[in-house]
Amino acid sequence: MTLTSTETANRQRGPALPPEPRAAKIPVQTVWHGVTLTDEFAWLRAPNWREVMRDPAALDPAIRAYLEAENAYAQAALVDTEALQQALFAEMKGRIKADDSSVPAPDGPFCYFTRYREGGQHPLICREPRAGGAAEILLDGDALAQGKSYFHLGEARHSPDQRRVAWSCDEAGSEIYLARVRDIANAHDLPDAIPEVTGSIVWTADSSAFYYVKLDAQHRPQSIYRHHLGSPAADDALVFEANDPQFFVALSETQSTHYAQITMHDHETSECWLIDLGDAAAEPFCIARRREHIQYSAEHHPTFNGADGLLIRTNIDGAEDFKIVWTPLTATQEANWRDVVAHRPGVFILAFAVLADWLVRLEREDGLPRIVVRRLASGEEHDIAFPEEAYSLAMNVGYEFATDNLRYTYSSMTTPSQVWDYDLAGRTRALRKRQEIPSGHDPAHYVTRRVFATAPDGERVPISLLHRKDTAVDGSAPGLVYGYGAYGIAIPASFSVPRLSLVDRGFVYAIAHVRGGTDKGWRWYRTGKLAHKVNTFRDFL
């Protein structure tokens, strides 16, 4: 008897597999630009997907039955790996601190932070007096999730008067959130309930109202509403609407806390509007009307250059890797934008922050990030430097505007995450937190490196490598190369707990920073998309 390859594999596994699930073929024809397309599996795309997103029970039973059959088959096919799965799970879990917490971030009389409890699955939103004292739990994610088959705590934003917390949650796994307001003093929610939001929340200065992003019927963030406490959600005022399915809407608050910023954007074009948070009935005003392929985002400073104005990160005037400009708030049109940080090709400005006395930017050159600090009064700059060949870096300026403190997070593929507070004036740093690995981790046992591969067109593709020091790097070790290369997303060379389980078993792990991301600037993204998309795959190969 001759066995098929599938039967041979099944015998080697042990127990025979159940029959493979077979999706029914139900041809559906559509005509596009005169071309007839036949899709035999169109029935698997639920026509009522909008309803299913809000109520999973509404899914067509035939689709559900097929998905459950696929899951059952996968479970049967992997039954002989259950012991390994459990070992890996225990190994990875042993590297994660169960009762972890974030470093408290000061805001006026309190410091706010997030922590987890031993055995819990959801975050606890907490605060403690800045001068010292007992911490209090503002939102208990574990308690809120009790009895629910799914729960995800979204945004949690305390009000400027520190008396309330606007928070949101998703109870269906649909990424459609319900926003509520918690009164801190009595630990109860107000009657206010706002459905169909994305999670982003910005309070008005007097704490009487907040702005939020609402989803449309197609699950797109398209509009901004203002909710006044105590009023029904149906009475909320529409303050901004995109009216263009090509663009998404995002909401944030300037570091000065004077304005909410609405950003309407796709991947290459943006338009920003500001709302005065000092006026609970304010209407948004546009900084500069959008032009195709021009991007910008703004931060407010009330006295820089002797006037109330905006510092803007933008790619205008051919600044492909972005520059930072200033404009007075009374005349924000592009004609009035003046360079503060000039464009430098190949030095990509990822993000920036504006404090009372400082302009801080996160930039990346040749695949590696750095933080650059500028004193606004003098223009003097200095870098915050790091020694490893490949690493990840993020900055978090916190809640306050008038501060000399910058918080940043550093890690590498061998170094667990570290949170530092940096004194911008004194140029000193203080370690606030080092990621704990309960089961133990010695960075000296591992090697992280940055190497380059030459693509067919001569471009040098950065590669971040991780392996154990005792792994032979001579071509005999198994390797796993990961790459993404789309939407301008850069993959950081950061620390990863699951990755260690692979490396400890003799693998060399590599991240190929291929074109399509912005690892080497905006050109790296531009030359990895559309007609140049083939570069993404050539880089990876």
CSV table of C-alpha atoms in Angstrom, one decimal, residues 89-315:
chain,number,residue,atom,x,y,z
A,89,PHE,CA,3.8,29.2,27.9
A,90,ALA,CA,5.2,28.6,31.4
A,91,GLU,CA,8.6,29.8,30.3
A,92,MET,CA,7.3,33.0,28.8
A,93,LYS,CA,5.0,33.6,31.7
A,94,GLY,CA,7.9,33.1,34.1
A,95,ARG,CA,9.6,36.1,32.4
A,96,ILE,CA,6.7,38.4,33.1
A,97,LYS,CA,6.1,40.2,36.4
A,98,ALA,CA,2.5,39.5,37.2
A,99,ASP,CA,2.0,42.5,39.5
A,100,ASP,CA,3.9,45.0,37.4
A,101,SER,CA,3.2,48.8,37.4
A,102,SER,CA,4.2,51.9,35.4
A,103,VAL,CA,6.3,54.7,36.8
A,104,PRO,CA,3.9,57.4,38.3
A,105,ALA,CA,3.6,60.5,36.1
A,106,PRO,CA,3.1,63.8,38.0
A,107,ASP,CA,0.2,66.2,37.3
A,108,GLY,CA,-0.4,68.9,39.9
A,109,PRO,CA,-1.0,67.4,43.3
A,110,PHE,CA,-1.1,63.8,42.1
A,111,CYS,CA,1.0,61.2,40.3
A,112,TYR,CA,-0.9,58.8,38.0
A,113,PHE,CA,0.1,55.3,37.1
A,114,THR,CA,-1.1,51.8,35.9
A,115,ARG,CA,-0.5,48.6,37.7
A,116,TYR,CA,-1.6,44.9,37.6
A,117,ARG,CA,-2.4,42.6,40.5
A,118,GLU,CA,-1.1,39.0,40.9
A,119,GLY,CA,-3.5,36.7,39.0
A,120,GLY,CA,-5.3,39.6,37.3
A,121,GLN,CA,-5.8,40.2,33.6
A,122,HIS,CA,-6.7,43.8,33.3
A,123,PRO,CA,-5.0,47.1,34.3
A,124,LEU,CA,-5.8,49.1,37.4
A,125,ILE,CA,-5.7,52.9,36.9
A,126,CYS,CA,-4.3,54.5,40.1
A,127,ARG,CA,-3.0,57.7,41.6
A,128,GLU,CA,-1.0,58.7,44.6
A,129,PRO,CA,-0.3,62.1,46.3
A,130,ARG,CA,2.7,63.8,44.8
A,131,ALA,CA,4.0,64.7,48.2
A,132,GLY,CA,3.7,61.1,49.3
A,133,GLY,CA,0.9,58.9,50.8
A,134,ALA,CA,-1.3,56.0,50.0
A,135,ALA,CA,-2.3,55.2,46.4
A,136,GLU,CA,-5.9,54.8,45.4
A,137,ILE,CA,-7.5,52.8,42.6
A,138,LEU,CA,-9.5,55.0,40.2
A,139,LEU,CA,-10.6,52.2,37.9
A,140,ASP,CA,-10.3,48.4,38.6
A,141,GLY,CA,-10.1,46.7,35.2
A,142,ASP,CA,-10.5,43.2,36.8
A,143,ALA,CA,-13.7,44.2,38.6
A,144,LEU,CA,-15.1,45.9,35.5
A,145,ALA,CA,-14.4,42.8,33.5
A,146,GLN,CA,-16.0,40.4,36.0
A,147,GLY,CA,-18.8,38.3,34.4
A,148,LYS,CA,-18.0,39.4,30.9
A,149,SER,CA,-16.8,37.1,28.1
A,150,TYR,CA,-14.7,39.9,26.7
A,151,PHE,CA,-13.4,43.2,28.2
A,152,HIS,CA,-10.8,45.7,27.1
A,153,LEU,CA,-10.1,48.9,29.0
A,154,GLY,CA,-9.4,51.7,26.6
A,155,GLU,CA,-8.7,55.3,27.3
A,156,ALA,CA,-8.6,56.6,30.9
A,157,ARG,CA,-8.1,60.4,31.1
A,158,HIS,CA,-8.5,62.4,34.4
A,159,SER,CA,-10.1,65.8,34.3
A,160,PRO,CA,-8.0,69.0,34.8
A,161,ASP,CA,-9.7,69.5,38.3
A,162,GLN,CA,-8.6,65.9,39.2
A,163,ARG,CA,-12.1,65.1,40.3
A,164,ARG,CA,-13.2,62.7,37.5
A,165,VAL,CA,-11.9,60.2,35.0
A,166,ALA,CA,-13.4,59.7,31.5
A,167,TRP,CA,-12.8,56.1,30.5
A,168,SER,CA,-13.9,53.7,27.8
A,169,CYS,CA,-14.2,50.0,27.3
A,170,ASP,CA,-14.9,47.4,24.6
A,171,GLU,CA,-17.0,44.5,25.7
A,172,ALA,CA,-17.4,42.7,22.4
A,173,GLY,CA,-13.9,42.6,20.9
A,174,SER,CA,-15.1,44.9,18.0
A,175,GLU,CA,-12.9,47.9,18.9
A,176,ILE,CA,-16.1,49.9,19.4
A,177,TYR,CA,-15.9,51.6,22.8
A,178,LEU,CA,-18.4,52.9,25.3
A,179,ALA,CA,-17.2,56.0,27.2
A,180,ARG,CA,-18.2,56.6,30.8
A,181,VAL,CA,-17.2,59.1,33.5
A,182,ARG,CA,-16.1,58.0,37.0
A,183,ASP,CA,-16.5,60.4,39.9
A,184,ILE,CA,-13.3,59.8,42.0
A,185,ALA,CA,-14.6,60.9,45.3
A,186,ASN,CA,-17.5,58.3,45.5
A,187,ALA,CA,-15.9,55.8,43.1
A,188,HIS,CA,-19.1,55.6,41.0
A,189,ASP,CA,-19.9,56.3,37.4
A,190,LEU,CA,-22.1,59.2,36.4
A,191,PRO,CA,-25.1,58.5,34.3
A,192,ASP,CA,-23.2,59.8,31.2
A,193,ALA,CA,-22.7,57.0,28.6
A,194,ILE,CA,-21.4,57.6,25.1
A,195,PRO,CA,-21.5,54.7,22.6
A,196,GLU,CA,-19.6,54.1,19.4
A,197,VAL,CA,-16.3,55.9,20.3
A,198,THR,CA,-12.7,55.1,19.5
A,199,GLY,CA,-11.3,55.8,23.0
A,200,SER,CA,-9.5,59.1,22.6
A,201,ILE,CA,-10.7,61.8,25.0
A,202,VAL,CA,-9.7,65.4,25.7
A,203,TRP,CA,-11.2,67.5,28.5
A,204,THR,CA,-12.1,71.2,28.4
A,205,ALA,CA,-10.1,73.4,30.8
A,206,ASP,CA,-13.0,73.8,33.2
A,207,SER,CA,-13.7,70.0,33.4
A,208,SER,CA,-17.3,70.6,32.4
A,209,ALA,CA,-17.1,68.7,29.1
A,210,PHE,CA,-14.8,66.6,26.9
A,211,TYR,CA,-14.3,65.9,23.2
A,212,TYR,CA,-14.2,62.4,21.7
A,213,VAL,CA,-14.0,60.6,18.3
A,214,LYS,CA,-17.0,58.9,17.0
A,215,LEU,CA,-17.1,55.9,14.5
A,216,ASP,CA,-19.2,55.9,11.5
A,217,ALA,CA,-21.3,53.0,10.1
A,218,GLN,CA,-18.2,51.6,8.3
A,219,HIS,CA,-16.1,51.6,11.5
A,220,ARG,CA,-14.1,54.6,10.5
A,221,PRO,CA,-13.2,57.5,12.9
A,222,GLN,CA,-14.8,60.4,11.0
A,223,SER,CA,-16.1,62.9,13.5
A,224,ILE,CA,-15.5,64.8,16.7
A,225,TYR,CA,-18.2,65.5,19.3
A,226,ARG,CA,-18.4,67.5,22.5
A,227,HIS,CA,-20.1,66.0,25.5
A,228,HIS,CA,-21.2,68.2,28.5
A,229,LEU,CA,-21.4,66.3,31.8
A,230,GLY,CA,-25.0,65.5,32.8
A,231,SER,CA,-26.5,65.8,29.3
A,232,PRO,CA,-27.7,62.8,27.2
A,233,ALA,CA,-25.2,61.6,24.5
A,234,ALA,CA,-27.9,62.2,21.9
A,235,ASP,CA,-27.5,66.0,22.6
A,236,ASP,CA,-23.7,66.0,22.1
A,237,ALA,CA,-22.6,68.7,19.7
A,238,LEU,CA,-20.9,67.7,16.4
A,239,VAL,CA,-17.8,70.0,16.2
A,240,PHE,CA,-16.0,68.4,13.3
A,241,GLU,CA,-16.6,65.9,10.5
A,242,ALA,CA,-14.3,64.6,7.8
A,243,ASN,CA,-16.9,63.8,5.1
A,244,ASP,CA,-14.2,62.0,3.1
A,245,PRO,CA,-13.8,58.2,3.4
A,246,GLN,CA,-10.1,58.6,2.4
A,247,PHE,CA,-9.2,60.3,5.6
A,248,PHE,CA,-9.3,59.2,9.3
A,249,VAL,CA,-9.8,61.6,12.2
A,250,ALA,CA,-7.6,61.6,15.3
A,251,LEU,CA,-7.8,63.6,18.5
A,252,SER,CA,-5.1,64.8,20.9
A,253,GLU,CA,-4.2,67.5,23.4
A,254,THR,CA,-1.3,69.9,23.0
A,255,GLN,CA,1.3,69.7,25.7
A,256,SER,CA,0.5,73.3,26.8
A,257,THR,CA,-3.1,72.0,27.5
A,258,HIS,CA,-4.5,75.1,25.8
A,259,TYR,CA,-5.8,73.3,22.7
A,260,ALA,CA,-7.3,70.1,21.5
A,261,GLN,CA,-5.8,69.1,18.1
A,262,ILE,CA,-7.9,67.4,15.5
A,263,THR,CA,-5.9,65.6,12.8
A,264,MET,CA,-7.5,64.5,9.5
A,265,HIS,CA,-5.0,62.3,7.7
A,266,ASP,CA,-4.2,59.4,5.4
A,267,HIS,CA,-0.7,58.0,5.0
A,268,GLU,CA,0.6,61.0,3.0
A,269,THR,CA,-1.6,64.0,3.6
A,270,SER,CA,-2.9,65.7,6.7
A,271,GLU,CA,-4.9,68.7,7.9
A,272,CYS,CA,-5.0,69.9,11.5
A,273,TRP,CA,-7.6,71.9,13.4
A,274,LEU,CA,-7.4,73.4,16.9
A,275,ILE,CA,-10.1,73.8,19.6
A,276,ASP,CA,-9.6,76.3,22.4
A,277,LEU,CA,-10.0,74.2,25.6
A,278,GLY,CA,-10.6,77.4,27.6
A,279,ASP,CA,-14.0,77.9,25.9
A,280,ALA,CA,-16.4,75.0,26.5
A,281,ALA,CA,-18.4,76.1,23.4
A,282,ALA,CA,-15.4,76.8,21.1
A,283,GLU,CA,-15.4,76.0,17.4
A,284,PRO,CA,-12.4,74.4,15.7
A,285,PHE,CA,-10.2,76.5,13.4
A,286,CYS,CA,-7.9,75.1,10.7
A,287,ILE,CA,-4.1,75.7,10.9
A,288,ALA,CA,-3.5,75.2,7.1
A,289,ARG,CA,-5.8,73.6,4.5
A,290,ARG,CA,-4.6,70.3,3.2
A,291,ARG,CA,-2.5,69.9,0.1
A,292,GLU,CA,-1.8,66.5,-1.4
A,293,HIS,CA,1.4,64.9,0.0
A,294,ILE,CA,1.9,67.6,2.6
A,295,GLN,CA,1.9,66.4,6.2
A,296,TYR,CA,2.0,68.4,9.4
A,297,SER,CA,1.2,68.3,13.2
A,298,ALA,CA,1.4,71.1,15.7
A,299,GLU,CA,2.3,71.9,19.3
A,300,HIS,CA,1.5,75.1,21.0
A,301,HIS,CA,3.8,77.5,22.8
A,302,PRO,CA,2.4,80.8,24.3
A,303,THR,CA,5.6,82.9,24.3
A,304,PHE,CA,8.2,81.4,21.9
A,305,ASN,CA,9.6,84.1,19.5
A,306,GLY,CA,7.8,86.6,21.7
A,307,ALA,CA,4.4,85.6,20.5
A,308,ASP,CA,1.6,83.1,21.0
A,309,GLY,CA,2.4,80.5,18.3
A,310,LEU,CA,2.7,77.0,17.0
A,311,LEU,CA,5.7,74.7,16.4
A,312,ILE,CA,4.9,72.4,13.5
A,313,ARG,CA,6.5,69.2,12.3
A,314,THR,CA,6.1,69.1,8.5
A,315,ASN,CA,7.4,67.9,5.2
